[in-house]
Short mmCIF file of C-alpha atoms in Angstrom, two decimals:
data_model
loop_
_atom_site.label_atom_id
_atom_site.label_comp_id
_atom_site.label_asym_id
_atom_site.label_seq_id
_atom_site.Cartn_x
_atom_site.Cartn_y
_atom_site.Cartn_z
CA MET A 1 -7.40 30.01 13.54
CA THR A 2 -4.12 28.56 14.89
CA ARG A 3 -0.79 29.77 13.69
CA GLY A 4 -2.52 31.63 10.77
CA TYR A 5 -4.34 28.34 9.70
CA ARG A 6 -8.09 27.83 9.42
CA VAL A 7 -8.89 24.64 11.13
CA ASP A 8 -11.93 22.36 10.32
CA VAL A 9 -13.21 18.98 11.14
CA GLY A 10 -12.74 16.89 7.96
CA PHE A 11 -15.59 14.81 6.56
CA LEU A 12 -14.63 12.99 3.28
CA GLU A 13 -17.11 11.36 1.08
CA GLN A 14 -16.04 8.73 -1.49
CA LYS A 15 -17.61 6.42 -3.99
CA LYS A 16 -16.91 2.56 -3.22
CA LYS A 17 -18.01 -0.37 -5.37
CA LYS A 18 -19.89 -3.04 -3.36
CA LYS A 19 -19.49 -6.72 -3.89
CA GLU A 20 -22.71 -6.81 -6.07
CA GLY A 21 -21.05 -4.16 -8.39
CA LYS A 22 -23.30 -1.35 -7.16
CA TYR A 23 -21.53 1.89 -5.96
CA VAL A 24 -22.38 3.47 -2.61
CA TYR A 25 -21.04 6.57 -1.03
CA VAL A 26 -19.07 6.16 2.33
CA GLN A 27 -18.21 8.98 4.70
CA SER A 28 -15.16 8.92 6.78
CA GLU A 29 -13.62 11.38 9.05
CA VAL A 30 -10.36 13.16 9.40
CA ASP A 31 -10.06 14.78 12.81
CA PHE A 32 -8.69 18.04 11.49
CA ILE A 33 -7.92 19.80 8.24
CA ALA A 34 -5.46 22.93 8.49
CA ARG A 35 -5.86 25.16 5.72
CA MET A 36 -3.79 28.40 4.65
CA SER A 37 -4.43 29.75 0.96
CA SER A 38 -3.60 26.77 -1.39
CA LYS A 39 -2.03 24.58 1.38
CA GLU A 40 -4.02 21.81 3.12
CA TYR A 41 -2.90 19.50 5.85
CA TYR A 42 -5.09 16.39 6.91
CA ILE A 43 -4.36 15.52 10.58
CA GLN A 44 -5.47 12.21 12.44
CA ILE A 45 -5.01 12.07 16.22
CA MET A 46 -4.42 8.76 17.94
CA ASP A 47 -3.13 7.32 21.36
CA GLU A 48 -0.96 4.83 19.78
CA ILE A 49 0.49 3.83 16.38
CA PRO A 50 -1.94 1.10 14.94
CA ALA A 51 -0.78 -2.30 14.41
CA GLY A 52 -2.02 -5.55 13.12
CA LYS A 53 -5.62 -5.68 11.76
CA HIS A 54 -6.24 -2.23 12.90
CA LEU A 55 -3.58 -0.66 10.80
CA ASN A 56 -5.45 -0.18 7.73
CA ASN A 57 -8.68 1.01 9.33
CA GLU A 58 -6.69 3.80 11.04
CA TYR A 59 -5.13 5.01 8.04
CA ASP A 60 -8.15 4.63 5.76
CA ALA A 61 -9.45 8.01 6.23
CA LEU A 62 -6.05 9.64 5.47
CA LEU A 63 -5.34 7.56 2.60
CA SER A 64 -8.71 8.38 1.01
CA VAL A 65 -7.82 12.02 0.93
CA PRO A 66 -7.87 13.05 -2.84
CA GLY A 67 -4.52 14.60 -4.34
CA SER A 68 -1.20 15.15 -2.88
CA PHE A 69 -2.18 16.97 0.37
CA LYS A 70 0.20 16.24 3.32
CA LYS A 71 -1.21 13.74 5.74
CA ILE A 72 -0.35 13.75 9.23
CA MET A 73 -0.70 11.18 12.05
CA VAL A 74 -0.31 12.68 15.53
CA ILE A 75 0.43 10.16 18.33
CA ASN A 76 -0.12 10.83 22.07
CA LYS A 77 3.21 9.12 22.98
CA LEU A 78 6.86 10.40 22.87
CA ILE A 79 8.37 9.25 19.60
CA MET A 80 10.60 10.38 16.93
CA TYR A 81 8.83 11.80 13.96
CA TYR A 82 9.14 9.81 10.66
CA THR A 83 7.25 9.41 7.32
CA ASN A 84 5.81 6.03 6.93
CA GLU A 85 5.80 3.87 3.85
CA MET A 86 2.31 5.43 2.85
CA GLY A 87 3.88 8.96 2.84
CA ILE A 88 2.04 9.83 6.15
CA LEU A 89 4.10 11.86 8.60
CA VAL A 90 3.87 10.30 12.09
CA ILE A 91 4.67 12.63 14.90
CA SER A 92 4.29 12.85 18.64
CA LEU A 93 1.74 15.18 20.13
CA GLU A 94 4.32 17.17 21.83
CA ASP A 95 6.53 17.82 18.87
CA PHE A 96 3.28 18.51 16.85
CA LEU A 97 2.22 21.21 19.35
CA LEU A 98 5.46 22.67 20.37
CA ASN A 99 7.50 22.70 16.93
CA LYS A 100 6.02 25.86 15.15
CA ASP A 101 7.21 24.13 11.75
CA SER A 102 5.60 20.65 12.40
CA LEU A 103 3.33 20.93 9.38
CA LYS A 104 6.28 21.46 7.13
CA LEU A 105 8.33 18.21 8.36
#
């Protein structure tokens, strides 16, 4: 437990329709899930902010999280934190680790 949260690795399974019309289950991974009572935060760790054709691939796991749980992208570079157009908080590793309220931003 960290800061009172239970932390797990997040595996998500979702049903996707293939071109032939058949459904298959696809598993994706979110690096961490932090849980405390009814609150859940889905956290993906990256070296850089994705761009170009890699942008959607990097966000797929977070965007497939059901419900309105908080989604956080932690970047291993110094940046000012912001919320992107997909509703994902993008924050530097340093801010994430040193700001005790980083999950609430």
